[in-house]
CSV table of C-alpha atoms in Angstrom, one decimal:
chain,number,residue,atom,x,y,z
A,292,MET,CA,-35.1,30.5,64.1
A,293,THR,CA,-34.8,32.0,60.7
A,294,PHE,CA,-37.6,34.0,59.1
A,295,THR,CA,-37.8,34.4,55.3
A,296,THR,CA,-39.8,37.3,53.9
A,297,SER,CA,-40.9,37.3,50.3
A,298,TYR,CA,-41.5,40.6,48.4
A,299,GLU,CA,-43.3,40.8,45.0
A,300,THR,CA,-43.0,43.9,42.8
A,301,LYS,CA,-45.3,44.3,39.8
A,302,ALA,CA,-43.4,45.1,36.6
A,303,ASP,CA,-46.3,47.3,35.3
A,304,PRO,CA,-48.9,49.1,37.5
A,305,LEU,CA,-51.5,48.0,35.0
A,306,ASP,CA,-50.9,44.3,36.0
A,307,ALA,CA,-52.1,45.0,39.5
A,308,SER,CA,-55.6,45.7,38.1
A,309,PHE,CA,-55.8,42.2,36.7
A,310,THR,CA,-55.2,40.6,40.1
A,311,ALA,CA,-58.2,42.4,41.5
A,312,VAL,CA,-60.6,41.4,38.7
A,313,ALA,CA,-59.3,37.9,38.0
A,314,ALA,CA,-61.7,36.4,40.4
A,315,VAL,CA,-64.8,38.0,38.9
A,316,VAL,CA,-64.0,38.2,35.2
A,317,PRO,CA,-63.6,35.1,33.0
A,318,ASP,CA,-60.1,34.5,31.5
A,319,PRO,CA,-61.0,35.2,27.8
A,320,GLU,CA,-62.3,38.6,28.7
A,321,ILE,CA,-59.1,39.4,30.7
A,322,ALA,CA,-57.0,38.5,27.7
A,323,ALA,CA,-59.0,40.8,25.4
A,324,LEU,CA,-58.8,43.6,28.0
A,325,ARG,CA,-55.0,43.2,28.4
A,326,SER,CA,-54.6,43.4,24.6
A,327,ASP,CA,-56.5,46.6,24.4
A,328,ILE,CA,-54.6,48.2,27.2
A,329,ASP,CA,-51.2,47.1,25.6
A,330,LYS,CA,-52.2,48.8,22.4
A,331,LEU,CA,-53.3,52.0,24.1
A,332,SER,CA,-50.0,52.1,26.2
A,333,ALA,CA,-47.9,51.7,23.0
A,334,ARG,CA,-49.7,54.6,21.3
A,335,LEU,CA,-49.2,56.9,24.3
A,336,THR,CA,-45.5,56.1,24.9
A,337,ARG,CA,-44.0,56.1,21.4
A,338,PRO,CA,-43.4,59.3,19.4
A,339,ALA,CA,-46.3,60.6,17.3
A,340,LEU,CA,-45.2,59.6,13.8
A,341,SER,CA,-48.4,58.3,12.3
A,342,SER,CA,-51.1,60.3,10.6
A,343,ALA,CA,-53.6,59.1,13.2
A,344,LEU,CA,-51.9,61.2,15.9
A,345,THR,CA,-50.5,64.1,13.9
A,346,GLY,CA,-53.2,64.6,11.3
A,347,THR,CA,-50.7,64.6,8.5
A,348,LYS,CA,-49.6,61.9,6.0
A,349,ALA,CA,-45.9,61.2,5.5
A,350,ASP,CA,-44.9,61.0,1.8
A,351,PRO,CA,-43.0,57.7,1.4
A,352,ALA,CA,-41.5,58.7,-1.9
A,353,ARG,CA,-40.1,61.9,-0.5
A,354,ALA,CA,-38.8,60.1,2.6
A,355,ALA,CA,-37.1,57.5,0.4
A,356,PHE,CA,-35.6,60.1,-1.8
A,357,THR,CA,-34.1,62.1,1.1
A,358,ASP,CA,-33.1,59.5,3.6
A,359,ARG,CA,-32.0,56.8,1.2
A,360,TYR,CA,-30.8,58.5,-2.0
A,361,LEU,CA,-29.6,61.9,-1.0
A,362,ARG,CA,-28.0,60.9,2.4
A,363,LYS,CA,-26.9,57.3,1.7
A,364,GLY,CA,-26.9,56.9,-2.1
A,365,LEU,CA,-29.2,53.9,-2.0
A,366,ASP,CA,-31.9,53.2,-4.4
A,367,ALA,CA,-34.9,55.3,-3.5
A,368,GLY,CA,-37.2,52.3,-4.0
A,369,ALA,CA,-39.8,54.2,-6.0
A,370,PRO,CA,-39.9,53.3,-9.7
A,371,GLU,CA,-41.9,56.4,-10.5
A,372,LEU,CA,-39.0,58.6,-9.4
A,373,LYS,CA,-36.8,57.4,-12.3
A,374,SER,CA,-36.3,59.6,-15.3
A,375,LEU,CA,-34.3,59.1,-18.4
A,376,SER,CA,-32.1,61.7,-20.1
A,377,ILE,CA,-33.2,63.1,-23.5
A,378,GLY,CA,-29.8,63.2,-25.1
A,379,VAL,CA,-28.5,59.9,-23.9
A,380,PRO,CA,-31.1,57.2,-23.7
A,381,GLY,CA,-29.0,54.9,-21.5
A,382,ASP,CA,-28.3,57.6,-18.9
A,383,GLY,CA,-30.7,57.5,-16.0
A,384,GLY,CA,-31.3,59.8,-13.0
A,385,VAL,CA,-33.7,60.5,-10.2
A,386,ALA,CA,-36.4,63.1,-10.6
A,387,VAL,CA,-36.5,65.6,-7.8
A,388,PRO,CA,-39.7,65.2,-5.7
A,389,ASN,CA,-42.4,67.8,-6.2
A,390,GLU,CA,-41.8,69.4,-2.8
A,391,ILE,CA,-38.2,70.3,-3.7
A,392,ASP,CA,-39.0,71.1,-7.3
A,393,THR,CA,-41.6,73.6,-6.2
A,394,VAL,CA,-39.1,75.3,-4.0
A,395,ILE,CA,-36.7,75.6,-6.9
A,396,ASP,CA,-39.4,77.0,-9.2
A,397,ASP,CA,-40.6,79.5,-6.6
A,398,THR,CA,-37.0,80.7,-6.0
A,399,LEU,CA,-36.3,81.0,-9.7
A,400,LYS,CA,-39.3,83.2,-10.2
A,401,THR,CA,-38.0,85.4,-7.3
A,402,ILE,CA,-34.4,85.7,-8.3
A,403,SER,CA,-34.6,85.4,-12.1
A,404,PRO,CA,-36.5,88.6,-13.0
A,405,ILE,CA,-37.3,87.8,-16.7
A,406,ARG,CA,-38.9,84.5,-15.7
A,407,GLY,CA,-41.4,86.5,-13.6
A,408,ILE,CA,-42.5,88.7,-16.5
A,409,ALA,CA,-42.3,86.4,-19.5
A,410,SER,CA,-44.5,83.6,-20.7
A,411,VAL,CA,-43.4,80.1,-19.4
A,412,VAL,CA,-44.5,76.9,-21.1
A,413,GLN,CA,-43.8,73.4,-19.6
A,414,VAL,CA,-42.8,71.0,-22.4
A,415,GLY,CA,-42.5,67.2,-22.4
A,416,SER,CA,-40.1,66.8,-25.4
A,417,ALA,CA,-36.7,68.0,-26.4
A,418,ASN,CA,-38.1,70.8,-28.7
A,419,TYR,CA,-41.0,73.1,-28.7
A,420,ARG,CA,-42.4,74.9,-31.8
A,421,LYS,CA,-44.9,77.7,-32.0
A,422,LEU,CA,-46.7,79.2,-35.0
A,423,ILE,CA,-47.0,83.0,-35.1
A,424,ALA,CA,-49.5,84.8,-37.4
A,425,VAL,CA,-47.7,87.8,-38.9
A,426,GLY,CA,-50.1,90.7,-39.7
A,427,GLY,CA,-53.2,89.0,-38.5
A,428,VAL,CA,-56.4,88.2,-40.5
A,429,ALA,CA,-57.5,90.7,-43.1
A,430,SER,CA,-61.1,92.0,-43.0
A,431,GLY,CA,-63.4,94.3,-45.1
A,432,TRP,CA,-66.6,96.2,-45.2
A,433,ALA,CA,-69.6,95.4,-47.4
A,434,GLY,CA,-73.2,96.5,-47.9
A,435,GLU,CA,-76.2,94.4,-47.1
A,436,VAL,CA,-76.4,92.7,-50.5
A,437,ALA,CA,-72.9,93.4,-51.8
A,438,ALA,CA,-70.5,90.7,-52.7
A,439,ARG,CA,-67.9,89.6,-50.1
A,440,PRO,CA,-64.6,89.1,-51.9
A,441,SER,CA,-61.9,87.0,-50.3
A,442,THR,CA,-59.7,88.6,-47.8
A,443,GLY,CA,-55.9,88.2,-47.5
A,444,THR,CA,-54.5,85.1,-45.9
A,445,PRO,CA,-52.2,85.7,-42.9
A,446,ASN,CA,-48.6,84.6,-43.0
A,447,PHE,CA,-47.4,82.1,-40.4
A,448,VAL,CA,-43.9,82.0,-39.0
A,449,GLU,CA,-42.6,79.0,-37.0
A,450,VAL,CA,-40.6,79.9,-33.8
A,451,VAL,CA,-38.4,77.3,-32.2
A,452,PRO,CA,-36.9,78.5,-28.9
A,453,PRO,CA,-33.3,77.3,-28.6
A,454,MET,CA,-33.0,75.0,-25.6
A,455,GLY,CA,-30.0,73.9,-23.6
A,456,GLU,CA,-29.3,71.9,-20.4
A,457,LEU,CA,-28.9,74.1,-17.4
A,458,TYR,CA,-27.0,72.3,-14.6
A,459,ALA,CA,-25.5,72.9,-11.2
A,460,ASN,CA,-23.1,70.6,-9.3
A,461,PRO,CA,-23.1,71.4,-5.5
A,462,SER,CA,-21.1,69.3,-3.1
A,463,ALA,CA,-21.5,68.2,0.5
A,464,SER,CA,-19.4,66.0,2.7
A,465,GLN,CA,-20.7,62.6,3.7
A,466,ALA,CA,-20.4,63.6,7.4
A,467,MET,CA,-22.9,66.4,6.7
A,468,LEU,CA,-25.3,64.1,5.0
A,469,ASP,CA,-25.1,61.6,7.9
A,470,ASP,CA,-25.9,64.3,10.4
A,471,ALA,CA,-29.7,64.1,11.1
A,472,MET,CA,-29.7,67.8,12.0
A,473,PHE,CA,-28.5,68.8,8.5
A,474,ASP,CA,-31.5,69.7,6.4
A,475,VAL,CA,-30.3,68.3,3.1
A,476,GLU,CA,-33.5,69.1,1.2
A,477,THR,CA,-33.4,72.9,2.0
A,478,TRP,CA,-29.7,73.1,1.4
A,479,LEU,CA,-29.9,71.3,-2.0
A,480,ALA,CA,-32.9,73.3,-3.2
A,481,SER,CA,-31.2,76.6,-2.2
A,482,GLU,CA,-27.9,75.7,-4.0
A,483,ILE,CA,-29.6,74.6,-7.1
A,484,SER,CA,-32.1,77.4,-7.4
A,485,THR,CA,-29.4,80.1,-6.8
A,486,GLU,CA,-27.2,78.8,-9.5
A,487,PHE,CA,-30.0,78.2,-11.9
A,488,ALA,CA,-31.4,81.7,-11.4
A,489,ARG,CA,-28.0,83.3,-11.9
A,490,ALA,CA,-27.5,81.5,-15.2
A,491,GLU,CA,-31.0,82.1,-16.4
A,492,SER,CA,-31.0,85.8,-15.7
A,493,VAL,CA,-28.1,86.2,-18.1
A,494,ALA,CA,-29.3,83.8,-20.8
A,495,PHE,CA,-32.8,85.4,-21.1
A,496,VAL,CA,-31.2,88.8,-21.7
A,497,THR,CA,-28.0,88.1,-23.7
A,498,GLY,CA,-28.0,84.4,-24.4
A,499,SER,CA,-26.5,83.3,-27.7
A,500,GLY,CA,-29.1,80.7,-28.6
A,501,VAL,CA,-26.4,78.0,-29.0
A,502,ALA,CA,-27.2,75.2,-26.4
A,503,GLN,CA,-28.9,77.9,-24.3
A,504,PRO,CA,-31.9,80.3,-24.6
A,505,LYS,CA,-31.6,83.2,-27.0
A,506,GLY,CA,-31.8,86.5,-25.1
A,507,TYR,CA,-33.8,89.4,-26.5
A,508,LEU,CA,-30.8,91.6,-26.8
A,509,SER,CA,-29.2,89.0,-29.1
A,510,TYR,CA,-31.8,89.7,-31.8
A,511,PRO,CA,-31.1,92.2,-34.5
A,512,ALA,CA,-32.3,95.7,-33.8
A,513,THR,CA,-33.2,98.6,-36.0
A,514,ALA,CA,-34.7,102.1,-35.8
A,515,ALA,CA,-37.5,101.0,-38.3
A,516,ASP,CA,-41.0,101.0,-36.9
A,517,ASP,CA,-43.5,98.1,-36.8
A,518,THR,CA,-44.9,98.7,-40.3
A,519,THR,CA,-41.6,98.2,-42.1
A,520,ARG,CA,-39.4,96.2,-39.7
A,521,PRO,CA,-38.9,92.5,-40.5
A,522,PHE,CA,-40.1,89.7,-38.1
A,523,ALA,CA,-37.8,88.9,-35.2
A,524,THR,CA,-36.1,92.3,-35.4
A,525,LEU,CA,-36.5,94.6,-32.4
A,526,GLN,CA,-37.0,98.4,-32.7
A,527,TYR,CA,-34.7,100.8,-30.8
A,528,LEU,CA,-35.0,104.5,-30.2
A,529,PRO,CA,-31.7,106.4,-30.0
A,530,THR,CA,-31.1,108.8,-27.1
A,531,GLY,CA,-29.3,111.3,-29.5
A,532,VAL,CA,-26.0,111.1,-27.6
A,533,ALA,CA,-23.5,108.3,-27.8
A,534,GLY,CA,-23.2,106.7,-24.4
A,535,ASN,CA,-25.4,109.2,-22.6
A,536,PHE,CA,-28.8,110.8,-22.3
A,537,ALA,CA,-29.5,114.1,-23.9
A,538,ALA,CA,-28.1,117.1,-21.9
A,539,THR,CA,-31.6,118.8,-21.7
A,540,ASN,CA,-34.9,117.0,-20.9
A,541,PRO,CA,-33.4,113.5,-20.9
A,542,GLN,CA,-36.7,112.1,-19.7
A,543,ASP,CA,-38.3,113.0,-23.0
A,544,ARG,CA,-36.7,110.0,-24.7
A,545,ILE,CA,-38.0,107.6,-22.1
A,546,ILE,CA,-41.5,109.0,-22.8
A,547,ASP,CA,-41.0,108.4,-26.5
A,548,LEU,CA,-40.0,104.9,-25.7
A,549,VAL,CA,-43.3,104.3,-23.9
A,550,HIS,CA,-45.3,105.6,-26.8
A,551,ALA,CA,-43.3,103.7,-29.4
A,552,LEU,CA,-45.0,100.6,-28.0
A,553,ARG,CA,-48.5,100.2,-29.5
A,554,PRO,CA,-51.5,100.6,-27.0
A,555,PRO,CA,-52.5,96.9,-27.0
A,556,TYR,CA,-49.1,96.0,-25.6
A,557,ARG,CA,-48.9,98.8,-23.0
A,558,GLN,CA,-51.3,96.9,-20.7
A,559,GLY,CA,-48.9,94.8,-18.6
A,560,ALA,CA,-45.7,96.5,-20.0
A,561,VAL,CA,-42.7,97.0,-17.7
A,562,PHE,CA,-39.3,98.7,-17.9
A,563,VAL,CA,-36.2,96.5,-17.6
A,564,MET,CA,-32.7,97.9,-16.7
A,565,ASN,CA,-29.9,97.3,-14.2
A,566,SER,CA,-29.3,99.1,-10.9
A,567,THR,CA,-26.7,101.5,-12.3
A,568,THR,CA,-29.0,102.7,-15.1
A,569,LEU,CA,-32.0,102.8,-12.7
A,570,ALA,CA,-30.0,105.1,-10.3
A,571,ARG,CA,-29.7,107.7,-13.0
A,572,VAL,CA,-33.3,107.4,-14.2
A,573,ARG,CA,-34.6,107.8,-10.6
A,574,LYS,CA,-33.0,111.3,-10.4
A,575,MET,CA,-34.8,112.6,-13.5
A,576,LYS,CA,-37.6,115.2,-13.2
A,577,ASP,CA,-40.3,116.4,-15.6
A,578,ASN,CA,-40.8,120.1,-16.6
A,579,THR,CA,-42.7,120.8,-13.4
A,580,GLY,CA,-39.9,119.5,-11.2
A,581,ALA,CA,-41.6,116.3,-10.2
A,582,PHE,CA,-39.7,113.0,-10.3
A,583,ILE,CA,-40.7,110.7,-13.0
A,584,TRP,CA,-40.0,107.8,-10.6
A,585,GLN,CA,-42.7,107.1,-8.1
A,586,PRO,CA,-41.7,104.9,-5.1
A,587,SER,CA,-43.8,102.1,-3.8
A,588,LEU,CA,-46.4,102.9,-1.1
A,589,SER,CA,-47.0,99.3,-0.1
A,590,ALA,CA,-45.4,95.8,-0.5
A,591,GLU,CA,-48.1,94.8,-3.0
A,592,GLN,CA,-47.6,97.9,-5.1
A,593,PRO,CA,-44.3,98.1,-7.0
A,594,ALA,CA,-42.4,101.3,-7.7
A,595,THR,CA,-43.2,102.8,-11.1
A,596,LEU,CA,-41.5,104.8,-13.8
A,597,LEU,CA,-44.0,106.9,-15.8
A,598,GLY,CA,-46.7,104.7,-14.3
A,599,TYR,CA,-45.1,101.4,-15.3
A,600,PRO,CA,-43.3,98.9,-13.0
A,601,VAL,CA,-39.5,98.6,-13.2
A,602,ILE,CA,-37.7,95.3,-13.2
A,603,ASP,CA,-34.1,95.4,-11.9
A,604,ALA,CA,-32.2,92.9,-14.1
A,605,GLU,CA,-28.4,93.0,-13.5
A,606,ALA,CA,-27.8,91.2,-16.8
A,607,MET,CA,-28.8,94.4,-18.7
A,608,PRO,CA,-25.7,96.3,-19.9
A,609,ASP,CA,-24.5,99.5,-18.3
A,610,ILE,CA,-24.8,102.8,-20.2
A,611,ALA,CA,-22.1,103.0,-22.8
A,612,ALA,CA,-21.7,104.0,-26.5
A,613,ASP,CA,-24.4,102.1,-28.6
A,614,SER,CA,-25.5,100.1,-25.6
A,615,LEU,CA,-29.1,98.8,-25.3
A,616,SER,CA,-29.5,99.6,-21.6
A,617,ILE,CA,-33.2,100.1,-21.2
A,618,ALA,CA,-36.0,97.8,-22.5
A,619,PHE,CA,-39.7,98.5,-22.3
A,620,GLY,CA,-42.4,96.1,-23.4
A,621,ASN,CA,-45.0,93.5,-22.6
A,622,PHE,CA,-42.8,90.5,-22.1
A,623,LYS,CA,-45.7,88.1,-21.6
A,624,ALA,CA,-46.5,88.7,-25.2
A,625,GLY,CA,-43.0,89.2,-26.5
A,626,TYR,CA,-40.7,86.6,-24.8
A,627,LEU,CA,-41.3,82.8,-24.3
A,628,ILE,CA,-39.5,80.5,-21.9
A,629,THR,CA,-39.8,76.8,-22.4
A,630,GLU,CA,-38.6,74.2,-19.8
A,631,ARG,CA,-39.0,70.6,-18.9
A,632,ASN,CA,-41.3,70.3,-15.8
A,633,THR,CA,-38.9,68.3,-13.7
A,634,THR,CA,-35.3,68.7,-12.4
A,635,GLY,CA,-33.1,65.7,-12.8
A,636,LEU,CA,-30.7,64.8,-10.1
A,637,LEU,CA,-27.7,62.4,-10.0
A,638,ARG,CA,-25.6,61.6,-6.9
A,639,ASP,CA,-21.8,61.2,-7.4
A,640,PRO,CA,-19.8,60.1,-4.3
A,641,TYR,CA,-16.7,59.1,-6.3
A,642,SER,CA,-15.4,62.0,-8.4
A,643,ASN,CA,-14.4,64.4,-5.5
A,644,LYS,CA,-13.9,62.2,-2.4
A,645,PRO,CA,-14.6,62.8,0.5
A,646,TYR,CA,-17.4,65.1,-0.9
A,647,VAL,CA,-20.6,63.9,-2.5
A,648,GLN,CA,-21.6,65.8,-5.6
A,649,PHE,CA,-25.2,66.3,-6.7
A,650,TYR,CA,-25.5,66.9,-10.4
A,651,ALA,CA,-28.9,68.7,-11.0
A,652,SER,CA,-30.1,69.6,-14.5
A,653,ARG,CA,-33.1,70.8,-16.4
A,654,ARG,CA,-33.7,71.8,-20.0
A,655,VAL,CA,-34.6,75.4,-20.5
A,656,GLY,CA,-35.1,77.5,-23.7
A,657,GLY,CA,-36.2,81.0,-24.6
A,658,ALA,CA,-36.9,83.1,-27.6
A,659,VAL,CA,-38.6,86.3,-28.7
A,660,ILE,CA,-42.0,85.4,-30.2
A,661,ASN,CA,-43.4,88.9,-30.9
A,662,SER,CA,-40.8,91.6,-31.7
A,663,GLU,CA,-43.5,94.3,-31.7
A,664,ALA,CA,-44.0,93.8,-28.0
A,665,ILE,CA,-40.5,94.8,-26.8
A,666,LYS,CA,-38.8,98.2,-27.5
A,667,LEU,CA,-35.2,99.2,-26.7
A,668,LEU,CA,-33.5,102.5,-25.8
A,669,LYS,CA,-30.1,102.7,-27.5
A,670,PHE,CA,-27.5,105.2,-26.2
A,671,ALA,CA,-26.4,106.3,-29.6
A,672,ALA,CA,-26.5,109.5,-31.7
A,673,ALA,CA,-28.7,107.8,-34.3
């Protein structure tokens, strides 16, 4: 005699519960209960990607930009990300999402020292114009019933900061972009911001003004004071020795530089020089033997020279004959930076195979808007 044994294994432990209640619960209610349990099971077993479980909302525009455009070169699928070039109407690009653009802006402020102390204006067109009142509005005194004659009318000067297109062209292999562990956003933001900051730091100091900002050292400079010096001409103080400080009391000329700046501009004024010049200045002492340099006592409090912060800008020239190696002034009032508020980005997988090049660009300009707010120390005899 042959015996046959039958075994039944449930595919899901939850199914066993339905067998027990099938006799007492009507079929429609069982179906609804099974649907609710299936939904709950799916939520508990899959990765937590939705805002319901993580408490955060994924940005579809950013995800499309990174995963589709940066990694694969596909259309990002978001029409609002498209931006047109100013110079060539038919040339299109993709605007960098705000998250990456914010990283670039923050890094530029950190690495590009002049950007951190100057006035920055976001513009929406190719050019920016600013009116400056030269001399201010005249006024007068009068008695209670005396006549009030007309006062002088101020003169206005139009300042147009020269602008140019700042660009960077980093490359990455397609294999790197295909690797999910490669953080393409962080890498791209770092590459772009580093190159932009390097170029900016030079242009804001010594830029020619031709397809780039005009640096403050590119403006004419004279020893004439504020009352006789023409507009857009900076004042310098000579050290008395060509290519050097005076042999005795060299710190006196730095003190003179501070007081050449009128009191309204000293609030918020800073020194600007490179590391080589700063090393010499830090060794100077006053007549009592105390250093004129005061180191920082905390991270929030910068080191000071004669009570004013010092900005280390490597674009400033080394000390040499007739060099303008130290600047002192209120750059918020004296120098203006203009820029478009987005960074354009183009992906090029063809020009340098097997690498993918990312062409990033933004329009940046700069100009002196108040020549009375910035003073220079010239290492010259006169």
